[in-house]
XYZ file of C-alpha atoms in Angstrom:
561
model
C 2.073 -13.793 39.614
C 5.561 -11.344 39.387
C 7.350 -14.880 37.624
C 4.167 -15.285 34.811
C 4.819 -11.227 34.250
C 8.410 -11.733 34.019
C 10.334 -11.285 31.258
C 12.495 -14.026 31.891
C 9.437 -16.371 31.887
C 8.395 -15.192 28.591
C 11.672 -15.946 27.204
C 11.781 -19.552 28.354
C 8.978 -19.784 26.532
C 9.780 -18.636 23.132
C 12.549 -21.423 24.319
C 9.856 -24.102 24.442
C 8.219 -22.733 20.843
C 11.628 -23.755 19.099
C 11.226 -27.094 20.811
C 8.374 -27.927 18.404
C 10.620 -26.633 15.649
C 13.443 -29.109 16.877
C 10.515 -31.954 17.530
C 9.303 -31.682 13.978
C 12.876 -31.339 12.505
C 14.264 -34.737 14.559
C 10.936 -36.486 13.515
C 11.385 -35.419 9.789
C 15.111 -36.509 9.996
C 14.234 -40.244 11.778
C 11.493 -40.778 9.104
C 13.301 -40.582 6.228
C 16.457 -42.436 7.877
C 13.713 -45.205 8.306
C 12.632 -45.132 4.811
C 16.552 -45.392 4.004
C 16.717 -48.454 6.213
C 13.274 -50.189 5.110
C 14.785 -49.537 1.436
C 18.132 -51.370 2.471
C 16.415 -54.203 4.002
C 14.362 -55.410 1.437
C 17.170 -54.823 -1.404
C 19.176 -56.656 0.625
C 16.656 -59.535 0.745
C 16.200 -59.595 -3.225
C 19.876 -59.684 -3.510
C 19.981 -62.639 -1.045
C 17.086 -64.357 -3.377
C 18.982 -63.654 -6.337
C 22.359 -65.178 -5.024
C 20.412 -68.269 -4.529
C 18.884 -68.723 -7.619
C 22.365 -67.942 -9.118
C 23.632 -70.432 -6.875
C 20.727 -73.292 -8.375
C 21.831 -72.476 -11.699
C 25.725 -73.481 -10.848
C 24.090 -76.629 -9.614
C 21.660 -77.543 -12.229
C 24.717 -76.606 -15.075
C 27.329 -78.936 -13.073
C 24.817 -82.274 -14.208
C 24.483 -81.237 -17.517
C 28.150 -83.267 -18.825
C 27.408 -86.315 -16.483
C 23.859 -86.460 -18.414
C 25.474 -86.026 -21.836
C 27.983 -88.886 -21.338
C 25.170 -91.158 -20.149
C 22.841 -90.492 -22.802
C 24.904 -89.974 -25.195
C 23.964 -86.716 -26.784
C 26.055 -83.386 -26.802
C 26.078 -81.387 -23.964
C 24.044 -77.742 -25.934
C 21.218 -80.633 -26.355
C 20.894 -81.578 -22.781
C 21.684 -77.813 -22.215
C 18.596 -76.649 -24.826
C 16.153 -80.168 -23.340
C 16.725 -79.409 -19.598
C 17.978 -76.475 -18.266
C 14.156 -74.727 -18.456
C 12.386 -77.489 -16.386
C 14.919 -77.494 -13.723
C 15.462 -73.772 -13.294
C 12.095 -73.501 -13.148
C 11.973 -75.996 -10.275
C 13.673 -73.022 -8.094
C 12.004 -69.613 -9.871
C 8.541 -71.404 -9.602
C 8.133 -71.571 -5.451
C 9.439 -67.734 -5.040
C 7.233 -66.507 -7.440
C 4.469 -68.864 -5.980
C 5.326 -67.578 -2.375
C 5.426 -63.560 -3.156
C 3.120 -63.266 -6.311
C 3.833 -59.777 -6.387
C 7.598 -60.593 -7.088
C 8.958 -61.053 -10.916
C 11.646 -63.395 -11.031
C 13.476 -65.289 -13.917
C 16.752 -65.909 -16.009
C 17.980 -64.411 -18.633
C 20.205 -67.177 -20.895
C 22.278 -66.429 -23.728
C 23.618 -68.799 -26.416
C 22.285 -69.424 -29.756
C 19.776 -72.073 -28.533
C 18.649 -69.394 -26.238
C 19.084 -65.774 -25.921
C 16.318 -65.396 -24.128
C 14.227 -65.243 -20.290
C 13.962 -68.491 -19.015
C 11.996 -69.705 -16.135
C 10.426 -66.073 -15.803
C 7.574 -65.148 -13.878
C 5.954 -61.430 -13.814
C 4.961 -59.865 -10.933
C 1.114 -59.218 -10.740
C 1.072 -55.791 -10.430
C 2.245 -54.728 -13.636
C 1.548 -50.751 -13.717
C 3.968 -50.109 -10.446
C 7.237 -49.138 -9.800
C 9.517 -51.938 -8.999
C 13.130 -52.357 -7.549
C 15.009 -54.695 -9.077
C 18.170 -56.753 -8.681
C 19.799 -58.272 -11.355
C 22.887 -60.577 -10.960
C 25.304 -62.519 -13.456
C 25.641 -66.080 -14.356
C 28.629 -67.867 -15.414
C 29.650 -71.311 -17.049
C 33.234 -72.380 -17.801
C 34.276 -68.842 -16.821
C 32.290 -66.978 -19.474
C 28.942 -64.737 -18.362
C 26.395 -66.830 -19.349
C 23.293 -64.810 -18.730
C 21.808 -63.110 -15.600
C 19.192 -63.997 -13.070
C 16.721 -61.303 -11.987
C 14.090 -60.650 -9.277
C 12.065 -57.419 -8.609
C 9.812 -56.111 -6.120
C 6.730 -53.496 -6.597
C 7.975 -50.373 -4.724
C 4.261 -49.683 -3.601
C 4.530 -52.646 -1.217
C 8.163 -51.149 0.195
C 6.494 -47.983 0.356
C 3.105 -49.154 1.918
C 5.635 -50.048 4.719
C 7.112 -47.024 5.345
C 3.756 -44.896 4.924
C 2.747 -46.687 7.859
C 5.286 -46.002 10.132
C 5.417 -42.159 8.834
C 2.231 -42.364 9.597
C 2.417 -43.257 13.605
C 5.180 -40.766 13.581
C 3.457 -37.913 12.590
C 0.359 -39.039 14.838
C 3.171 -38.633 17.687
C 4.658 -35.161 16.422
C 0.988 -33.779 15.850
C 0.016 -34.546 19.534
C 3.803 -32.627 20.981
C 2.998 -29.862 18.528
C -0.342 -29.494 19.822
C 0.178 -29.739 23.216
C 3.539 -27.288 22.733
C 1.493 -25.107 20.827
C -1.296 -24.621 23.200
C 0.839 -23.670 26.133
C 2.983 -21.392 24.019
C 0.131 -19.886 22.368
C -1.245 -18.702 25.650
C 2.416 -17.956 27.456
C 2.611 -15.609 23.720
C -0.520 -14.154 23.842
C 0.657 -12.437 27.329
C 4.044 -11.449 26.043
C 2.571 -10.107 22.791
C -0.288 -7.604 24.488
C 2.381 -6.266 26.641
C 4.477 -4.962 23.508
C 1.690 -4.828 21.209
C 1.045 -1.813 24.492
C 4.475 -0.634 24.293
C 4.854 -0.701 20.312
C 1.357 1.516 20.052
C 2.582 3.939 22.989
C 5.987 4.252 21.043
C 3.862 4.788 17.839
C 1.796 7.540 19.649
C 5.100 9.161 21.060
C 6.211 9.801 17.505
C 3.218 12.267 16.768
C 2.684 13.862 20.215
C 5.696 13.277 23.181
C 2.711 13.549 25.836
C 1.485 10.529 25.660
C 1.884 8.232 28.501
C 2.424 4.587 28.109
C 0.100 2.785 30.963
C 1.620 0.898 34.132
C 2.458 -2.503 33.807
C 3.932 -5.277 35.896
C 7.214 -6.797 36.016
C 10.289 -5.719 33.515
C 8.252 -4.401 30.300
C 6.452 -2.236 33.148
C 10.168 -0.768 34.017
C 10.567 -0.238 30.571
C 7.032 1.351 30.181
C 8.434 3.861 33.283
C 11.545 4.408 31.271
C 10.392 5.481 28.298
C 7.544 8.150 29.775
C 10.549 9.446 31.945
C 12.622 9.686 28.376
C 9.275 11.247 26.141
C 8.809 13.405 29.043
C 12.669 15.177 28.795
C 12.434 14.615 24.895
C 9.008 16.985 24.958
C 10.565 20.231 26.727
C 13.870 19.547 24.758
C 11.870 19.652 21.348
C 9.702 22.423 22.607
C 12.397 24.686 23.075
C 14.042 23.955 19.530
C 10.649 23.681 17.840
C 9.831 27.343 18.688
C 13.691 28.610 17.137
C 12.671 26.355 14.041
C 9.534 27.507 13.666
C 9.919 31.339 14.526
C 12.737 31.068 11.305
C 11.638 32.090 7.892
C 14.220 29.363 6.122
C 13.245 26.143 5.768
C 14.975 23.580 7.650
C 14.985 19.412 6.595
C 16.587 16.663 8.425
C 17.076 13.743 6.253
C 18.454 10.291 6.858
C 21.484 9.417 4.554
C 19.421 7.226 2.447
C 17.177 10.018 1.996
C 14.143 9.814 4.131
C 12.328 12.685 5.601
C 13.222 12.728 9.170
C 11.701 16.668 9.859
C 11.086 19.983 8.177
C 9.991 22.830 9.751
C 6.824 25.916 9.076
C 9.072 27.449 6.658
C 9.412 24.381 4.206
C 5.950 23.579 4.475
C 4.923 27.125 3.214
C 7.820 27.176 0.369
C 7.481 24.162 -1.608
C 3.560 23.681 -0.392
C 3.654 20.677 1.083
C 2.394 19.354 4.280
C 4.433 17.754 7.376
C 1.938 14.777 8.004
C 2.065 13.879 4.302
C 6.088 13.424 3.990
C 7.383 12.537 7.228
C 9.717 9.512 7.219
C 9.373 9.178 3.638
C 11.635 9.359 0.876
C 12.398 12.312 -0.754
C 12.159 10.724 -4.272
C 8.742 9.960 -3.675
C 7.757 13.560 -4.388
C 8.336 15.323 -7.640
C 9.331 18.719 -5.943
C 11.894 17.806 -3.166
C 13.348 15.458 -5.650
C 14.087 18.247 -8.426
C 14.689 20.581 -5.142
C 17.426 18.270 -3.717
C 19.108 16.647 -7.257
C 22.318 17.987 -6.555
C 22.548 17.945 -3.056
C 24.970 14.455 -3.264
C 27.261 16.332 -5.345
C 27.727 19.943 -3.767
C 27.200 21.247 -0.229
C 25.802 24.503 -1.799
C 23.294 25.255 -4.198
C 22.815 28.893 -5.511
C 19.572 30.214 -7.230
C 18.186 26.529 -7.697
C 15.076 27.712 -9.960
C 11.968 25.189 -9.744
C 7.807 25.319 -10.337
C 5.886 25.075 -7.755
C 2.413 25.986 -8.612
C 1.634 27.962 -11.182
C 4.999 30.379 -10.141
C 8.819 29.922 -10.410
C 11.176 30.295 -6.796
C 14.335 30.267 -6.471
C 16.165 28.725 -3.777
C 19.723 28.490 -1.785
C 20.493 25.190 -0.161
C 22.967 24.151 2.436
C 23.595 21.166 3.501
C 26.003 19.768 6.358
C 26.052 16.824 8.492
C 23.669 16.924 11.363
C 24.607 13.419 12.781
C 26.214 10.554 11.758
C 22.998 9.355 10.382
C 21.237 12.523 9.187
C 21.800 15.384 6.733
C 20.434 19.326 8.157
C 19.622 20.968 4.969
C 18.378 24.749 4.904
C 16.387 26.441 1.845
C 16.508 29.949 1.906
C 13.546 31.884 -0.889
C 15.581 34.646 -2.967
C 13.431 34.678 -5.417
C 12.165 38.107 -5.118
C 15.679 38.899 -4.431
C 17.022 37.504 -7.819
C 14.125 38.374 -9.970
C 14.480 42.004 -8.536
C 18.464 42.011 -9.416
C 17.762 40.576 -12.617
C 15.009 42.985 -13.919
C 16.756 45.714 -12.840
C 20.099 44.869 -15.245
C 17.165 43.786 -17.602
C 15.586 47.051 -17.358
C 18.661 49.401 -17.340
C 19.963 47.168 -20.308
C 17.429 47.307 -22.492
C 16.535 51.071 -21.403
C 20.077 51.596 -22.731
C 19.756 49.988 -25.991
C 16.264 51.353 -26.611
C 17.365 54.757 -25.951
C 20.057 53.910 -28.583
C 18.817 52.215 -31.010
C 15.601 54.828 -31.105
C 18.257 57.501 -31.557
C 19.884 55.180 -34.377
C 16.564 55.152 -35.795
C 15.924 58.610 -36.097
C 19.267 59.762 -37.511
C 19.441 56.751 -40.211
C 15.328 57.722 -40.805
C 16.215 61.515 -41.839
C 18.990 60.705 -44.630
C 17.234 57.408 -45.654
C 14.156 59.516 -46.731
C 16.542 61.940 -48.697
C 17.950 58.869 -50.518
C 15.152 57.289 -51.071
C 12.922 60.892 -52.786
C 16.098 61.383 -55.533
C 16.202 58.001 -56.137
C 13.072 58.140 -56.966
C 13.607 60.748 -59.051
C 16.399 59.039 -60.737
C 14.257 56.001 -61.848
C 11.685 58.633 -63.167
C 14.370 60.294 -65.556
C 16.504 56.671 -66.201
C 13.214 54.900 -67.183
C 14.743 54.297 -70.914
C 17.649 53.178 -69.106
C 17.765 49.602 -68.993
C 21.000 49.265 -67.512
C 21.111 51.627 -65.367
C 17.333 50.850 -64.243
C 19.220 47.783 -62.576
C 20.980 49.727 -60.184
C 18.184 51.967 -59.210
C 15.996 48.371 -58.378
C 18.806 47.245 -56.287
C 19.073 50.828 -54.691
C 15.102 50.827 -53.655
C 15.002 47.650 -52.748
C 17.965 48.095 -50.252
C 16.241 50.954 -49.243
C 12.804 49.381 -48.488
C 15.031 46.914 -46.532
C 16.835 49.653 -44.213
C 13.222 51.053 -43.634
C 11.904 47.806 -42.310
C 15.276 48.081 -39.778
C 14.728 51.247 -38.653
C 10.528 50.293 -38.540
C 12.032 47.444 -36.052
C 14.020 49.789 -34.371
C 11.628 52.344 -33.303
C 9.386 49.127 -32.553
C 11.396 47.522 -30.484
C 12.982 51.061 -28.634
C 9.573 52.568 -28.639
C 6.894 49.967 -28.787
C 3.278 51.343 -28.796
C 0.307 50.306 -25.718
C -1.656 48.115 -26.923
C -4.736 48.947 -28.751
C -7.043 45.711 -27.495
C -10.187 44.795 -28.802
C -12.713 41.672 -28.714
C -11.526 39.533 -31.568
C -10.950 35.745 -31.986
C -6.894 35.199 -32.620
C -8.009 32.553 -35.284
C -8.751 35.746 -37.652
C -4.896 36.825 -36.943
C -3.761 33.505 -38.056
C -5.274 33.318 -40.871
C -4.554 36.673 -42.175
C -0.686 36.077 -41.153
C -1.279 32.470 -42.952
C -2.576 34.246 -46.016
C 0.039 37.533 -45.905
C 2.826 34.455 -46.327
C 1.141 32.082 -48.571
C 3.917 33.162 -51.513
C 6.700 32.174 -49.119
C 4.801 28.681 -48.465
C 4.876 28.065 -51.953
C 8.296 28.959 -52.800
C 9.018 26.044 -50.225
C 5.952 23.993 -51.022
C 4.985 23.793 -47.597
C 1.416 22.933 -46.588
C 0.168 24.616 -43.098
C -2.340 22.054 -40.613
C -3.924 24.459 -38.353
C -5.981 23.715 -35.482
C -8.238 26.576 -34.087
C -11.118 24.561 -32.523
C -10.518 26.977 -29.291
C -11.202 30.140 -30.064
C -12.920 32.386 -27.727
C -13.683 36.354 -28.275
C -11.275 37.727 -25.873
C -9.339 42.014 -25.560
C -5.829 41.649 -27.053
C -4.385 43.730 -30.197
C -4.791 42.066 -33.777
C -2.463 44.150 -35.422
C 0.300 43.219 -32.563
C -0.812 39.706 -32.247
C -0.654 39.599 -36.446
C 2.920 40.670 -36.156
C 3.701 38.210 -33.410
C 2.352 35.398 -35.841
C 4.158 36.950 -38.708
C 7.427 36.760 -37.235
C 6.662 33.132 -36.155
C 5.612 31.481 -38.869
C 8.107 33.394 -41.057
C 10.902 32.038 -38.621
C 9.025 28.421 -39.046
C 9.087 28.733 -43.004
C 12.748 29.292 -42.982
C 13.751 26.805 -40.715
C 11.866 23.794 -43.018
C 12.623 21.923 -45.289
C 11.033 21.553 -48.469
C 7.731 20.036 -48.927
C 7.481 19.659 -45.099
C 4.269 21.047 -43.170
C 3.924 23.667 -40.297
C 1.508 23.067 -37.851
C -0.749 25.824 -36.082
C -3.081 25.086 -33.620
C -4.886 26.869 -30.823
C -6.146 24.960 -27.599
C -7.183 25.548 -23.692
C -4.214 26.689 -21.348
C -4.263 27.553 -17.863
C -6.569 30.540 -17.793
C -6.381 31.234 -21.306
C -5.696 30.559 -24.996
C -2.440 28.801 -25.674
C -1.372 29.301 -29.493
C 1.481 27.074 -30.743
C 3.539 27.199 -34.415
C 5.715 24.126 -34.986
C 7.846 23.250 -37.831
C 9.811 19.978 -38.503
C 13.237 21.521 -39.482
C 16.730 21.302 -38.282
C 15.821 22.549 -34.540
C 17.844 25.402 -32.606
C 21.195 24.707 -31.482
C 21.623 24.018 -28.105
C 24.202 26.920 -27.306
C 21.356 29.494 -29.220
C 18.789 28.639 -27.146
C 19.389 31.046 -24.031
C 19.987 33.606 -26.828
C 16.939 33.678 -28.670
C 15.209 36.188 -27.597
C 18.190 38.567 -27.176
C 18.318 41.635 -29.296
C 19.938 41.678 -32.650
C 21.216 38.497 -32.071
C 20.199 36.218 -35.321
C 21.377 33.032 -37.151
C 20.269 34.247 -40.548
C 22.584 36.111 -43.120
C 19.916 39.128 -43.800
C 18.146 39.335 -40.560
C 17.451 41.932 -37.963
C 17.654 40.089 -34.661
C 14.762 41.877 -33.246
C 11.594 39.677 -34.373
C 11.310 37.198 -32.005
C 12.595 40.396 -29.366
C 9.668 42.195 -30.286
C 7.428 39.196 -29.947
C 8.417 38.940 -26.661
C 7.729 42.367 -25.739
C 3.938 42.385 -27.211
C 3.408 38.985 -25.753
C 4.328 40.603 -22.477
C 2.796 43.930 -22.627
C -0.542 41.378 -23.116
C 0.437 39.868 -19.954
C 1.315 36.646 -21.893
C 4.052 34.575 -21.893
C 6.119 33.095 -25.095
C 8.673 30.277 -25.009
C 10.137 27.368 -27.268
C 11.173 23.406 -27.093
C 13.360 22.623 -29.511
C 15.283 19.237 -30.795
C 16.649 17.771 -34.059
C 13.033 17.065 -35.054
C 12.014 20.247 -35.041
C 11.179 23.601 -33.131
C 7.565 24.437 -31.072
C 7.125 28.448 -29.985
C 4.125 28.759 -27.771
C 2.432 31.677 -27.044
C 0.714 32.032 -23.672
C -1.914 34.955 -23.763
C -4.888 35.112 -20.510
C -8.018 35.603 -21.168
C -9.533 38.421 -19.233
């Protein structure tokens, strides 16, 4: 019984299994070197045929001159009178003997130039192999003599003997496959055992493979030895990995998840089960996460979505094998956010402080200015030239009052004042405020508010938020173009987006447009889309912009609450 659960027996007979492969492969070869003989044979026994009949014609053509002396006629008469009936004497008995054969001469010459003594083979529809061979007279080609044979006779010939071969290769595969089938079928449960305890040991290092006999049973012992050593190694480095708060991923070089740890599970929200010895680029997250890992060693602030929130992330990577890549993420999110609001904060505490104080001293004298001007115009009325100046003076002035109105905004802003209200009435009030700038530009607005709920925000905020946006859209278009407005379902609230088809924001003013007093235009401020931002946030909202050579999209993000 040890020798059947050997290993070495089970070998032998995966030896015996290729000797059916070899069995059908020498019977495949010997058939069709039969068919290549049987195909010899019988062209060589048409060509032997056809030598004869070439030979009868050399015989019949060496009377012809003694019969034209004796009966006194030309030799082309006796040729044209009697060289049918006599080749037919010879074409006649093989056609007669093998009906299936088509036999016959071909004769040229003017009293000819055509088959002669010819017979067809009876069946007409097959496939025949013929040999054709010349005829000569006084050293000239005469003609030729042909004979052909049906293939599907040839054929019939060799089907037959393919057939008793295969009879004999069926029964050796048969009888081979029987015994190998059941010498496999013992080999195969043994490491169909093995391969589903090695599957189980990749999940939980206590399983035990069962005893077996002979060598796989040695190897059964060997490997619950190994799992054994493997689980108290693992433990031990599984509690570090796990007691860490950065994430730690083992990858393979051609990126396939090899391990992470507690940390990375509860960073990017993913579970261990679900990407284990998988490849990164089969999930969205680690593939953004990881982009640049191929190029540099270390990534600082790498900023990604996960969720509904932004985190930032430093990753390391170094060799961990020669087949595997140990890569740590460490969260600094907070860290970074923290750093960043604070310059944010101190920054723009800074420049409110000084641009309120700006405010207030340009505010005092402005007023002044603006009172005897006023008083000038009064007494200058009859004045038509100098009424010029004092237009251009007040309307300078009215534009230094808007400045210092967006100063004291944007250094000072006010709490908002919410109330229930639908944001569709804002739009439409901005849309209406602007409609003489529309038509200077002939621009027609599409406007979609089809989700509008009642919710607390502050219209008169909200109208200057959509003031400085479509204004910004308006100048940005081209004329006779369109702006579109249009309200809709976002997250947990109302998403409101203004989009114009103009020349789109350069891509070196993009990370500066919401920056104060920083403006493309010739006359403006700088602090519109600054303000925005601050009202939008003081709602708890959120405002960005996509941008390309088609156009620009700002979206405003406000919850409903």
């Amino acid at each position: 019984m040890k020798f059947f659960s050997s290993l070495r027996f089970q070998v032998v007979a995966s030896f015996f299994i290729l000797v059916v492969l070899a069995t059908f492969f020498l019977g495949s070869l010997l058939i069709r070197q039969t068919e290549t003989n049987l195909l010899n044979v019988e062209n060589e026994k048409l060509t032997t045929i056809a030598k004869q009949l070439a030979l009868a014609y050399d015989r019949v053509i060496e009377k012809f001159p003694t019969m034209a002396e004796t009966l006194k006629i030309n030799y082309e008469t006796v040729k044209k009178f009697y060289l049918e009936r006599s080749l037919d004497d010879y074409t006649s008995p093989v056609h007669e003997q093998n009906p299936n054969f088509g036999v016959g001469f071909f004769i040229y010459g003017e009293s000819f130039n055509r088959p002669v003594a010819f017979y067809e083979s009876e069946s007409l529809l097959s496939e025949k192999t013929r040999v054709v061979l010349p005829l000569y007279e006084r050293g000239e080609e005469a003609g030729y003599v042909w004979i052909e044979e049906p293939k599907d006779i040839i054929y019939s010939k060799i089907n037959e003997l393919k057939q008793t071969q295969r009879n004999i290769i069926i029964y050796v595969v048969i009888i081979s496959g029987l015994f190998s089938l059941y010498i496999s079928t013992m080999f195969v449960r043994k490491v169909t055992v093995v391969k589903k305890g090695l599957e189980n040991l990749k999940s939980d290092l206590t399983y035990k493979l069962p005893k077996m006999s002979g060598e796989l049973g040695e190897i059964s012992y060997a490997i619950n030895d190994l799992s054994q050593t493997l689980y108290i190694t693992r433990s031990n480095s599984e509690k570090i990995l796990e007691s860490i708060n950065s994430g730690v991923m083992v990858l393979s070089k051609d990126g396939i998840i090899k391990d992470i740890n507690r940390a990375v599970e509860e960073l990017l929200e993913i579970k261990r089960k679900d990407v284990l010895n998988k490849k990164v680029l089969d999930f969205p997250i680690l593939k953004e996460l990881l982009s640049d890992i191929k190029t540099k060693d270390n990534i600082k602030e790498k900023r990604i979505k996960i969720g509904k929130s932004e985190k930032i992330f430093n990753i390391n990577s170094s060799p961990f094998n020669s087949e595997e890549i140990l890569i740590t993420i460490d969260d600094v999110t907070e860290e970074v956010k923290l750093l960043e609001e604070k310059r944010k904060t101190e920054a723009l505490k800074t420049l409110g402080i000084f641009t309120t104080g700006v405010a207030h001293e340009i505010r005092n004298p402005l007023t002044s200015i603006k009172g005897f001007t006023q008083i000038l115009e009064k007494r200058l009325e009859s004045n038509e030239e100098e009424m010029k100046y004092i237009s251009t003076i007040l309307s300078e002035i009215k534009r230094l009052e808007d400045i210092v109105k967006d100063l004291l905004t944007y250094g000072r802003p006010s709490p908002p004042n919410k109330i229930q209200s639908n944001l569709s009435n804002v739009i439409k009030d901005s849309i209406s405020l602007l409609s003489d700038k529309l038509k200077e530009k002939n621009l027609k607005v599409e406007y979609d508010t089809s989700f509008d709920p009642k919710f607390n925000f502050d219209p008169k905020q909200m109208e200057q938020v959509a003031l400085n946006l479509i204004m910004n859209a308006i100048d940005s278009s081209d004329y006779g173009s369109k702006i579109i407005v249009r309200m809709k379902k976002y997250e947990e609230g109302v998403l409101l987006e203004i989009k114009d088809f103009g020349f789109g924001i350069k891509e070196e003013d993009k990370e500066k447009i919401f920056t104060p007093f920083f403006t493309t235009k010739e006359r403006g401020t700088g602090l519109g889309l600054s303000i925005s931002q601050k009202i939008v946030e003081m709602h708890n909202g959120r405002i960005w912009f996509t941008s390309n050579i088609e156009g620009t999209s700002f979206f405003v993000y406000l919850p409903i609450l």
